[in-house]
XYZ file of N, CA, C and O in Angstrom:
796
model
N 66.935 26.258 -2.424
C 67.138 26.152 -3.778
C 67.288 24.416 -4.641
O 66.669 24.416 -5.627
N 67.972 23.349 -4.082
C 68.061 22.225 -4.633
C 66.526 21.297 -4.515
O 66.096 20.809 -5.475
N 65.878 22.059 -3.669
C 64.406 21.818 -3.164
C 63.714 22.261 -4.454
O 62.800 21.462 -5.131
N 63.794 23.347 -4.654
C 63.361 23.943 -5.842
C 63.626 23.209 -6.910
O 62.679 23.199 -8.116
N 64.842 23.151 -7.462
C 64.882 22.386 -8.794
C 64.815 20.941 -8.844
O 64.144 20.357 -9.865
N 64.619 20.555 -7.392
C 63.481 18.935 -7.630
C 62.530 18.762 -7.799
O 61.968 18.132 -8.636
N 61.780 20.212 -7.389
C 60.034 20.350 -7.771
C 60.058 20.392 -9.274
O 59.208 19.659 -9.686
N 60.704 21.292 -9.823
C 61.001 21.533 -11.458
C 61.121 20.117 -12.030
O 60.289 19.755 -13.157
N 61.999 19.416 -11.722
C 62.443 18.386 -12.311
C 61.546 17.376 -12.222
O 60.781 16.934 -13.238
N 60.824 17.337 -11.161
C 59.510 16.198 -10.901
C 58.192 16.703 -11.821
O 57.370 15.930 -12.337
N 57.833 17.931 -11.860
C 57.166 18.696 -12.369
C 57.343 18.169 -14.321
O 56.147 17.952 -14.634
N 58.424 18.434 -14.581
C 58.600 18.418 -16.160
C 58.477 16.892 -16.423
O 57.838 16.425 -17.153
N 58.747 15.742 -15.508
C 58.505 14.377 -15.758
C 57.010 14.238 -15.809
O 56.195 13.420 -16.536
N 56.564 14.773 -14.619
C 54.870 14.402 -14.674
C 54.460 15.039 -15.941
O 53.298 14.601 -16.447
N 54.491 16.548 -16.218
C 53.798 16.963 -17.363
C 53.799 16.120 -18.336
O 53.105 15.813 -19.434
N 54.833 15.451 -18.661
C 55.477 14.446 -20.309
C 54.572 13.526 -19.917
O 53.910 13.148 -21.001
N 54.669 12.963 -18.834
C 53.739 11.480 -18.556
C 52.430 11.971 -19.055
O 51.427 11.434 -19.537
N 51.559 13.098 -18.697
C 50.134 13.385 -18.494
C 50.066 14.004 -19.742
O 49.020 13.378 -20.653
N 50.812 14.764 -20.359
C 50.564 15.328 -21.853
C 50.805 14.074 -22.952
O 49.647 14.012 -23.896
N 52.053 13.291 -22.716
C 52.077 12.422 -23.889
C 50.840 11.316 -23.850
O 50.624 10.529 -24.518
N 50.035 10.902 -22.549
C 49.145 9.801 -22.607
C 47.700 10.172 -23.218
O 47.823 11.390 -23.376
N 47.273 9.058 -23.422
C 45.653 9.324 -24.254
C 44.800 10.178 -23.540
O 44.884 10.099 -22.065
N 44.289 11.210 -24.081
C 43.356 12.138 -23.614
C 42.236 12.458 -24.561
O 42.735 12.581 -25.841
N 41.509 13.372 -24.143
C 40.550 13.768 -25.257
C 41.224 14.636 -25.953
O 41.111 14.520 -27.282
N 42.673 15.216 -25.944
C 42.779 16.506 -26.545
C 43.954 15.335 -27.635
O 43.885 15.968 -28.800
N 44.749 14.757 -26.926
C 45.616 13.923 -27.938
C 44.859 12.892 -29.111
O 44.846 12.659 -30.054
N 43.482 12.637 -28.360
C 42.373 11.717 -29.050
C 41.703 12.511 -30.754
O 41.677 12.004 -31.428
N 41.363 13.670 -29.806
C 41.169 14.477 -31.110
C 42.220 14.902 -32.291
O 41.936 14.698 -33.161
N 43.343 15.259 -31.548
C 44.387 15.406 -32.470
C 44.924 14.055 -33.233
O 45.339 14.312 -34.558
N 44.822 13.071 -32.859
C 44.820 11.894 -33.414
C 44.112 11.790 -34.760
O 44.532 11.711 -36.086
N 42.613 11.896 -34.192
C 41.599 11.745 -34.974
C 41.866 12.830 -36.138
O 41.429 12.537 -37.490
N 42.013 13.747 -35.908
C 42.163 14.963 -37.054
C 43.474 14.697 -37.993
O 43.213 14.842 -39.192
N 44.701 13.960 -37.310
C 45.366 13.665 -38.122
C 45.303 12.572 -39.228
O 45.888 12.144 -40.167
N 44.233 11.803 -38.911
C 43.789 10.657 -39.667
C 43.100 11.294 -40.879
O 42.891 10.692 -42.007
N 42.659 12.568 -41.164
C 41.655 13.152 -42.106
C 42.218 14.676 -42.749
O 42.177 15.209 -43.569
N 43.354 15.180 -41.740
C 43.717 16.591 -42.279
C 45.251 16.530 -42.511
O 45.998 15.575 -42.196
N 45.846 17.781 -43.138
C 46.960 17.782 -43.632
C 47.687 18.642 -42.139
O 47.139 19.423 -41.672
N 49.245 18.299 -41.763
C 49.810 18.613 -40.895
C 49.784 20.496 -40.694
O 49.473 21.140 -40.030
N 50.094 20.920 -41.892
C 50.463 22.194 -42.165
C 49.156 23.232 -41.966
O 49.267 24.000 -41.277
N 47.875 22.755 -42.709
C 46.976 23.683 -42.412
C 46.150 23.210 -41.182
O 45.491 24.316 -40.496
N 46.930 22.295 -40.539
C 46.181 22.185 -38.558
C 46.792 22.549 -37.983
O 46.878 22.784 -36.674
N 48.203 23.237 -37.998
C 49.134 24.004 -37.121
C 48.414 24.900 -36.178
O 48.310 24.905 -35.106
N 47.565 25.776 -36.720
C 47.050 26.530 -35.821
C 46.129 26.170 -34.850
O 46.161 26.474 -33.745
N 45.204 24.674 -35.264
C 44.361 24.272 -34.366
C 45.395 23.394 -33.232
O 45.122 23.545 -32.071
N 46.482 22.696 -33.672
C 47.241 22.232 -32.592
C 47.633 23.472 -31.728
O 47.744 22.925 -30.552
N 48.524 24.437 -32.258
C 48.662 25.582 -31.328
C 47.903 26.176 -30.195
O 48.040 26.457 -29.273
N 46.637 26.222 -30.986
C 45.259 26.788 -29.943
C 45.122 25.657 -28.855
O 44.486 26.047 -27.884
N 45.204 24.405 -29.422
C 44.541 23.214 -28.520
C 45.954 23.240 -27.317
O 45.521 23.526 -26.058
N 47.303 23.711 -27.479
C 48.493 23.769 -26.567
C 47.891 25.297 -25.913
O 48.000 24.981 -24.511
N 47.724 25.881 -26.387
C 47.464 27.328 -25.760
C 46.260 27.396 -24.808
O 46.234 27.783 -23.563
N 45.010 26.308 -25.323
C 43.885 26.293 -24.287
C 44.368 25.737 -22.946
O 43.483 26.258 -21.810
N 45.513 25.057 -22.980
C 45.727 24.755 -21.316
C 45.788 25.877 -20.500
O 45.796 26.124 -19.253
N 46.449 26.963 -21.047
C 46.614 28.347 -20.496
C 45.364 28.886 -19.699
O 45.753 29.596 -18.643
N 44.063 28.622 -20.183
C 43.009 29.247 -19.603
C 42.697 28.236 -18.393
O 41.567 28.865 -17.843
N 43.172 27.236 -18.020
C 43.217 26.446 -16.766
C 44.487 26.976 -16.111
O 44.034 27.419 -14.794
N 45.309 27.098 -16.293
C 46.669 27.043 -15.332
C 46.358 28.533 -14.851
O 46.493 28.533 -13.700
N 46.112 29.111 -15.517
C 46.474 30.631 -14.752
C 45.027 30.746 -13.943
O 45.656 31.617 -12.911
N 44.055 30.776 -14.031
C 42.687 30.514 -13.289
C 43.276 29.929 -11.805
O 43.109 30.075 -10.797
N 43.663 28.627 -11.971
C 43.980 27.354 -10.989
C 45.027 28.322 -10.294
O 44.850 28.328 -8.964
N 46.054 28.700 -10.843
C 47.325 29.197 -9.987
C 46.995 30.590 -9.254
O 47.237 30.648 -7.615
N 46.109 31.280 -9.739
C 45.787 32.737 -9.016
C 44.389 32.524 -8.065
O 44.760 32.989 -7.137
N 44.070 31.217 -8.242
C 42.850 30.596 -7.313
C 43.644 30.546 -5.790
O 42.909 30.616 -4.903
N 44.925 30.124 -6.438
C 45.440 29.285 -5.114
C 46.072 30.314 -4.462
O 46.567 30.209 -3.109
N 46.479 31.578 -5.019
C 46.861 32.611 -4.548
C 45.845 33.420 -3.690
O 46.370 34.187 -2.735
N 44.710 33.544 -4.255
C 43.733 34.369 -4.016
C 42.361 33.781 -3.248
O 42.192 34.373 -2.137
N 41.794 33.092 -3.930
C 40.587 32.193 -3.478
C 40.611 30.752 -3.497
O 40.123 30.466 -5.238
N 40.810 30.239 -2.918
C 40.906 28.856 -2.975
C 39.446 28.308 -3.284
O 39.293 27.181 -3.982
N 38.250 28.834 -2.856
C 37.116 27.752 -3.059
C 36.673 28.181 -4.655
O 35.345 28.135 -4.925
N 37.326 29.204 -5.725
C 37.117 29.511 -6.684
C 36.507 27.967 -7.543
O 35.977 27.909 -8.342
N 37.612 27.334 -7.654
C 37.671 25.664 -8.330
C 36.495 25.167 -7.607
O 35.736 24.665 -8.928
N 36.276 24.943 -6.636
C 35.105 24.174 -6.265
C 33.528 24.614 -6.624
O 32.805 24.177 -7.265
N 33.500 26.173 -6.932
C 32.198 26.706 -7.535
C 32.248 26.464 -8.987
O 31.169 26.177 -9.757
N 33.541 26.562 -9.680
C 33.626 26.373 -11.016
C 33.066 25.165 -11.652
O 32.933 24.795 -12.727
N 33.946 24.008 -10.714
C 33.816 22.528 -10.795
C 32.893 21.951 -11.399
O 32.875 21.221 -12.373
N 31.418 22.258 -10.826
C 30.304 21.524 -11.270
C 29.917 22.019 -12.383
O 29.570 20.786 -13.623
N 30.043 23.145 -12.909
C 29.685 23.581 -14.110
C 30.572 22.747 -15.238
O 30.113 22.610 -16.322
N 31.862 23.174 -15.096
C 32.831 22.524 -16.220
C 32.576 20.982 -16.156
O 32.689 20.301 -17.104
N 32.011 20.332 -15.183
C 31.594 18.795 -15.138
C 30.540 18.517 -16.468
O 30.902 17.616 -16.899
N 30.071 19.479 -16.203
C 28.533 19.258 -17.011
C 28.949 19.498 -18.445
O 28.951 18.644 -19.257
N 29.669 20.529 -18.625
C 30.231 21.047 -19.851
C 31.094 20.078 -20.485
O 30.933 19.545 -21.725
N 32.020 19.383 -19.788
C 32.984 18.488 -20.071
C 32.088 17.107 -20.301
O 33.135 16.443 -21.537
N 31.417 16.761 -19.866
C 30.668 15.559 -20.202
C 30.016 15.616 -21.496
O 29.863 14.828 -22.326
N 29.333 16.503 -21.816
C 28.551 16.961 -23.252
C 29.932 17.001 -24.115
O 29.782 16.724 -25.420
N 30.949 17.729 -24.013
C 32.294 17.769 -24.927
C 32.724 16.502 -25.222
O 33.078 16.160 -26.074
N 32.668 15.487 -24.255
C 33.770 14.327 -24.226
C 32.565 13.615 -25.123
O 32.786 12.723 -25.971
N 31.281 13.521 -25.007
C 30.123 12.754 -25.740
C 30.474 13.339 -27.085
O 30.240 12.469 -28.260
N 30.544 14.525 -27.650
C 30.336 15.010 -28.822
C 32.008 14.549 -29.371
O 31.725 14.310 -30.714
N 32.968 14.218 -28.874
C 34.359 13.816 -29.165
C 34.068 12.265 -29.744
O 34.316 12.021 -30.820
N 33.451 11.548 -28.703
C 32.947 10.247 -29.056
C 31.804 10.030 -30.314
O 32.302 9.094 -31.280
N 31.139 10.938 -30.524
C 30.202 11.042 -31.598
C 31.238 11.141 -32.977
O 30.930 10.755 -33.957
N 32.074 12.135 -32.781
C 32.846 12.562 -34.267
C 33.836 11.516 -34.493
O 34.232 10.997 -35.474
N 34.343 10.440 -33.231
C 35.213 9.660 -33.863
C 34.167 8.457 -34.441
O 34.666 7.848 -35.316
N 33.224 8.195 -33.952
C 32.475 7.043 -34.566
C 32.201 7.082 -35.853
O 32.152 6.285 -36.701
N 31.745 8.455 -36.305
C 31.110 8.489 -37.573
C 32.323 9.067 -38.454
O 32.377 9.653 -39.594
N 33.972 9.408 -38.097
C 34.707 9.958 -38.796
C 35.033 8.628 -40.024
O 34.967 7.526 -39.786
N 35.671 9.294 -41.367
C 36.289 8.096 -42.008
C 37.612 8.432 -42.171
O 38.360 9.403 -42.431
N 38.188 7.151 -42.214
C 39.419 7.211 -42.168
C 40.373 6.821 -43.576
O 41.493 6.514 -43.747
N 39.386 7.309 -44.681
C 39.947 6.704 -46.040
C 40.599 8.064 -46.291
O 40.622 9.163 -45.925
N 41.338 7.668 -47.351
C 42.244 8.876 -48.130
C 41.550 9.467 -49.374
O 42.231 10.140 -49.867
N 40.098 9.181 -49.580
C 39.727 9.893 -50.476
C 39.538 11.190 -50.097
O 39.369 11.787 -49.026
N 39.642 12.190 -51.201
C 39.530 13.528 -51.081
C 38.237 13.942 -50.938
O 37.347 13.760 -51.714
N 38.055 14.558 -49.955
C 36.386 14.968 -49.357
C 36.564 16.550 -49.284
O 36.862 16.895 -48.403
N 35.397 17.282 -49.811
C 35.236 18.705 -49.684
C 34.359 18.719 -48.613
O 34.021 19.648 -47.721
N 33.819 17.774 -48.072
C 32.838 17.676 -46.879
C 33.694 17.736 -45.408
O 33.038 17.616 -44.519
N 34.953 17.388 -45.519
C 35.500 17.232 -44.155
C 35.262 18.709 -43.594
O 35.856 19.619 -43.853
N 35.328 18.369 -41.669
C 35.278 19.438 -41.225
C 36.290 19.629 -40.736
O 37.225 18.882 -40.268
N 36.952 21.073 -40.663
C 38.468 21.384 -40.937
C 38.181 22.483 -39.637
O 37.733 23.540 -39.612
N 38.766 22.068 -38.311
C 38.774 22.735 -37.098
C 39.479 24.021 -37.126
O 40.659 24.399 -38.055
N 39.006 25.238 -36.743
C 39.526 26.584 -36.746
C 40.418 26.635 -35.490
O 40.347 25.973 -34.409
N 41.263 28.036 -35.559
C 42.146 28.273 -33.997
C 41.195 28.276 -32.975
O 41.320 27.654 -31.825
N 40.072 29.038 -33.127
C 39.400 29.347 -31.900
C 38.775 28.039 -31.405
O 38.158 27.675 -30.132
N 38.184 27.027 -32.328
C 37.975 25.380 -31.433
C 38.880 24.620 -30.800
O 38.447 24.124 -29.592
N 39.991 25.154 -31.101
C 40.990 24.428 -30.177
C 41.172 25.033 -28.874
O 41.679 24.096 -27.972
N 40.569 26.035 -28.928
C 40.845 27.050 -27.536
C 39.475 26.420 -26.438
O 39.803 26.603 -25.156
N 38.811 25.646 -26.873
C 37.759 24.771 -26.206
C 38.159 23.744 -25.517
O 37.975 23.094 -24.657
N 39.518 23.029 -26.245
C 39.616 21.433 -25.627
C 39.924 21.495 -24.471
O 39.536 20.525 -24.090
N 41.367 22.170 -23.758
C 41.567 21.906 -22.393
C 40.439 22.407 -21.440
O 40.404 21.920 -20.463
N 39.831 23.518 -21.423
C 38.892 23.851 -20.343
C 37.758 23.194 -20.455
O 37.149 23.142 -19.025
N 37.364 22.314 -21.366
C 36.291 21.528 -21.040
C 37.060 20.080 -21.203
O 36.084 18.894 -21.193
N 38.216 19.905 -20.616
C 38.828 18.302 -20.780
C 39.246 18.067 -19.375
O 39.714 18.832 -18.675
N 38.255 16.778 -18.580
C 38.616 17.080 -17.324
C 39.816 16.346 -16.818
O 40.438 16.715 -15.617
N 40.600 15.795 -17.777
C 41.896 15.380 -17.550
C 42.882 16.699 -17.397
O 43.930 16.771 -16.446
N 42.624 17.364 -18.187
C 43.718 18.476 -18.206
C 43.658 19.310 -16.661
O 44.215 19.766 -16.427
N 41.900 19.274 -16.012
C 41.934 20.061 -14.951
C 42.789 19.269 -13.946
O 43.345 19.939 -13.138
N 42.484 18.033 -14.088
C 43.260 17.142 -12.700
C 45.017 17.340 -13.115
O 45.665 17.530 -12.259
N 45.297 17.253 -14.134
C 46.755 17.299 -14.669
C 47.220 18.777 -13.847
O 48.242 18.812 -13.563
N 46.581 19.791 -14.560
C 47.256 21.160 -13.761
C 47.071 21.095 -12.174
O 47.919 21.691 -11.778
N 46.196 20.782 -11.925
C 45.868 20.886 -10.365
C 46.936 20.146 -9.500
O 47.731 20.505 -8.637
N 47.140 18.837 -10.242
C 48.245 17.834 -9.401
C 49.674 19.068 -9.668
O 50.773 18.458 -9.031
N 49.704 19.345 -11.029
C 51.190 20.095 -11.459
C 51.648 21.183 -10.214
O 52.648 21.377 -9.688
N 50.321 21.783 -9.760
C 50.457 22.928 -8.543
C 51.146 22.204 -7.281
O 51.616 22.808 -6.421
N 50.332 21.014 -7.116
C 50.863 20.059 -5.724
C 52.042 20.004 -5.630
O 52.832 19.594 -4.812
N 53.015 20.125 -6.882
C 54.471 19.912 -6.702
C 55.352 20.818 -5.915
O 56.605 20.852 -5.782
N 54.680 21.765 -5.821
C 55.111 23.308 -4.969
C 54.483 23.358 -3.259
O 54.293 24.506 -2.962
N 53.879 22.271 -3.032
C 53.435 22.524 -1.492
C 54.677 22.929 -0.728
O 54.266 23.755 0.264
N 55.933 22.449 -0.869
C 57.259 22.520 -0.191
C 57.064 24.352 -0.368
O 57.574 24.822 0.827
N 57.237 24.927 -1.537
C 57.090 26.225 -1.365
C 55.938 26.989 -1.485
O 54.795 26.606 -1.727
N 55.763 28.503 -1.391
C 54.546 29.135 -1.820
C 54.608 29.540 -3.211
O 55.567 29.761 -3.815
N 53.087 29.131 -3.838
C 53.007 29.191 -5.191
C 53.237 30.719 -5.496
O 52.229 31.721 -4.681
N 53.271 31.180 -6.375
C 53.960 32.628 -6.831
C 53.836 32.742 -8.453
O 53.344 31.956 -9.055
N 53.807 34.034 -8.641
C 53.265 34.588 -10.134
C 54.339 33.917 -10.999
O 54.257 33.115 -12.297
N 55.442 33.599 -10.520
C 56.918 33.171 -11.222
C 56.458 31.733 -11.238
O 56.878 31.071 -12.288
N 55.783 30.959 -10.212
C 55.457 29.602 -10.473
C 54.560 29.324 -11.235
O 54.565 28.344 -12.222
N 53.498 30.102 -11.250
C 52.496 30.156 -12.497
C 52.961 29.926 -13.623
O 52.611 29.396 -14.788
N 53.944 31.034 -14.098
C 54.573 31.355 -15.377
C 55.376 30.337 -15.870
O 55.159 29.840 -16.904
N 56.165 29.741 -14.957
C 56.973 28.370 -15.325
C 56.314 27.377 -15.363
O 56.404 26.599 -16.632
N 54.931 26.788 -14.841
C 54.417 25.772 -15.244
C 53.489 26.032 -16.585
O 53.680 25.518 -17.308
N 52.958 27.146 -16.752
C 52.518 27.658 -18.081
C 53.393 27.418 -19.148
O 52.926 26.742 -20.300
N 54.863 27.837 -18.788
C 55.678 27.714 -20.023
C 56.041 25.992 -20.155
O 56.116 25.654 -21.261
N 56.235 25.448 -19.254
C 56.618 23.957 -19.146
C 55.412 23.116 -19.721
O 55.455 22.293 -20.970
N 54.103 23.651 -19.512
C 52.934 23.030 -20.335
C 53.066 23.383 -21.884
O 52.598 22.096 -22.595
N 53.244 24.434 -22.194
C 53.027 24.757 -23.475
C 54.037 24.221 -24.214
O 53.928 23.280 -25.360
N 55.495 24.270 -23.763
C 56.471 23.518 -24.658
C 56.240 22.067 -24.791
O 56.323 21.351 -26.016
N 55.819 21.513 -23.795
C 55.536 19.953 -23.874
C 54.314 19.455 -24.336
O 54.326 18.365 -25.392
N 53.320 20.405 -24.366
C 52.332 20.201 -25.184
C 52.508 20.130 -26.941
O 51.758 19.283 -27.633
N 53.293 21.146 -27.280
C 53.329 21.536 -28.668
C 54.177 20.115 -29.394
O 53.965 20.004 -30.120
N 55.061 19.936 -28.502
C 55.800 18.568 -28.973
C 54.997 17.353 -29.217
O 54.678 16.470 -29.887
N 54.240 17.048 -27.980
C 53.457 15.891 -28.049
C 52.056 15.618 -28.762
O 51.593 14.773 -29.324
N 51.358 17.161 -28.726
C 50.092 17.036 -29.413
C 50.438 17.063 -31.026
O 49.579 16.500 -32.057
N 51.597 17.487 -31.501
C 52.104 17.581 -32.651
C 52.185 16.005 -33.107
O 51.995 15.529 -34.329
N 52.857 15.371 -32.116
C 53.179 13.815 -32.298
C 52.008 13.101 -32.460
O 51.944 12.236 -33.087
N 50.854 13.050 -31.537
C 49.692 12.335 -31.593
C 49.109 12.920 -32.996
O 48.509 12.094 -33.783
N 48.820 14.019 -33.467
C 48.444 14.599 -34.998
C 49.164 13.135 -36.198
O 48.550 13.092 -36.970
N 50.900 13.775 -35.930
C 51.656 12.742 -36.642
C 51.117 11.245 -36.779
O 51.097 10.820 -37.779
N 50.800 10.740 -35.571
C 50.379 9.348 -35.067
C 49.310 9.270 -36.588
O 49.044 8.075 -36.759
N 48.131 10.238 -35.866
C 46.806 9.918 -37.013
C 47.090 10.133 -38.432
O 46.408 9.266 -38.984
N 48.243 10.928 -39.148
C 48.424 10.856 -40.328
C 48.671 9.645 -40.665
O 48.886 9.378 -41.754
N 49.520 8.746 -40.153
C 49.881 7.726 -40.413
C 49.044 6.551 -40.867
O 48.882 6.077 -41.637
N 47.997 6.609 -40.113
C 46.633 6.005 -40.139
C 46.010 6.282 -41.360
O 45.834 5.577 -41.949
N 46.129 7.729 -41.728
C 45.394 8.203 -42.851
C 46.263 7.578 -44.192
O 45.412 7.032 -44.924
N 47.183 7.674 -43.917
C 48.320 7.214 -44.856
C 48.260 5.743 -45.246
O 48.254 5.353 -46.322
N 47.909 5.149 -44.066
C 47.987 3.411 -44.476
C 46.908 2.923 -45.231
O 46.686 2.016 -45.535
N 45.828 3.937 -45.514
C 44.760 3.602 -46.177
C 43.992 2.338 -45.773
O 43.910 1.119 -46.500
N 43.458 1.984 -44.326
C 42.910 1.018 -43.466
C 41.660 0.588 -44.324
O 40.881 1.072 -44.839
N 41.517 -0.647 -44.054
C 40.362 -1.170 -44.549
C 39.291 -0.978 -43.433
O 39.687 -0.416 -42.432
N 37.944 -1.478 -44.056
C 36.884 -0.898 -42.949
C 36.671 -1.591 -41.858
O 36.741 -0.940 -40.678
N 37.296 -2.908 -41.590
C 37.318 -3.610 -40.276
C 38.718 -2.853 -39.586
O 38.440 -2.697 -38.469
N 39.872 -2.426 -39.949
C 40.906 -1.876 -39.399
C 40.483 -0.494 -38.791
O 40.918 -0.017 -37.720
N 39.623 -0.192 -40.005
C 39.166 1.535 -39.278
C 38.405 1.320 -38.264
O 38.564 2.222 -37.080
N 37.564 0.380 -37.974
C 36.658 0.121 -37.061
C 37.592 0.078 -35.467
O 37.155 0.662 -34.560
N 38.506 -0.843 -35.635
C 39.432 -1.157 -34.649
C 40.218 0.016 -34.045
O 40.269 0.490 -32.967
N 40.653 0.967 -35.099
C 41.456 2.340 -34.545
C 40.312 2.829 -33.856
O 40.476 3.462 -32.802
N 38.926 2.838 -34.336
C 37.780 3.775 -33.968
C 37.604 3.465 -31.973
O 37.254 3.900 -31.311
N 37.268 2.101 -32.078
C 37.158 1.436 -30.831
C 38.123 1.963 -29.932
O 37.931 1.854 -28.822
N 39.531 1.430 -30.081
C 40.535 1.933 -29.636
C 40.649 3.456 -29.180
O 40.847 3.644 -28.075
N 40.400 4.267 -29.755
C 40.253 5.576 -29.585
C 39.162 5.838 -28.448
O 39.471 6.513 -27.571
N 37.869 5.415 -28.852
C 36.698 5.529 -27.905
C 37.236 4.753 -26.704
O 36.996 5.427 -25.394
N 37.577 3.726 -26.225
C 38.234 2.958 -25.107
C 39.116 4.026 -24.389
O 38.839 4.277 -23.059
N 40.340 4.581 -25.189
C 41.153 5.410 -24.654
C 40.273 6.780 -23.699
O 40.964 7.041 -22.912
N 39.488 6.926 -24.506
C 38.917 7.837 -24.320
C 37.726 7.838 -22.793
O 38.203 8.999 -21.748
N 37.332 7.271 -23.077
C 36.756 6.790 -21.984
C 37.452 6.342 -20.406
O 37.416 6.618 -19.602
N 38.678 5.659 -20.772
C 39.660 5.089 -19.612
C 40.038 6.454 -19.132
O 40.132 7.100 -18.238
N 40.723 7.333 -19.905
C 41.034 8.800 -19.451
C 40.001 9.861 -18.767
O 40.127 10.203 -17.880
N 38.687 9.617 -19.079
C 37.545 10.276 -18.322
C 37.600 9.463 -17.012
O 37.768 10.216 -16.077
N 37.192 8.164 -17.151
C 37.291 7.259 -15.435
C 38.662 8.013 -14.765
O 38.513 8.109 -13.476
N 39.572 8.024 -15.216
C 40.878 8.375 -14.309
C 40.429 9.571 -13.986
O 41.002 9.888 -12.891
N 40.078 10.626 -14.800
C 40.166 11.989 -14.361
C 39.085 12.042 -13.062
O 39.209 12.852 -12.227
N 37.850 11.759 -13.146
C 36.882 11.634 -12.293
C 36.874 10.809 -11.186
O 36.502 11.058 -9.842
N 37.958 9.718 -11.262
C 37.807 8.703 -9.936
C 39.200 8.654 -9.684
O 40.168 8.581 -9.262
């Protein structure tokens, strides 16, 4: 019993470290916070957090049922995730960090957020490593549910925080030079998180 509690405590600290660190989801939310109102973006933030569930449950059940499911799925996901990350980079380069009201700003919908983690290599790494915390125990449906709930709670907190940090940038009304610095920092963070995920 104490070993199981220790596994969960380790899992919680691991999830906090991974969810709070830069990655495609947090960078999208930061960039969105630079241009959008928080209240209008709550459905998108929630859908980004929920999108991790689209990875947790298949990985968890594949560990229970079919171990080679992940390897068959991973090559397709790698190609899709590279395209997705390239799209994020494109959006970051061309985003406008000024506070002028623009009717042409793209406002993501709930269903857009559901694509974020299934196409995010860092999310796949994070979830797979989360399940390894239970190597000493057998993975069960209860374990999958607990991992899913821990991720969801921590994601709602930290994804909202990343959005809020982005909104601080928007309110700062940065100069063109400082806007470029923020964009470069976001692109570097995105690149580092992807390299970390694949290597």
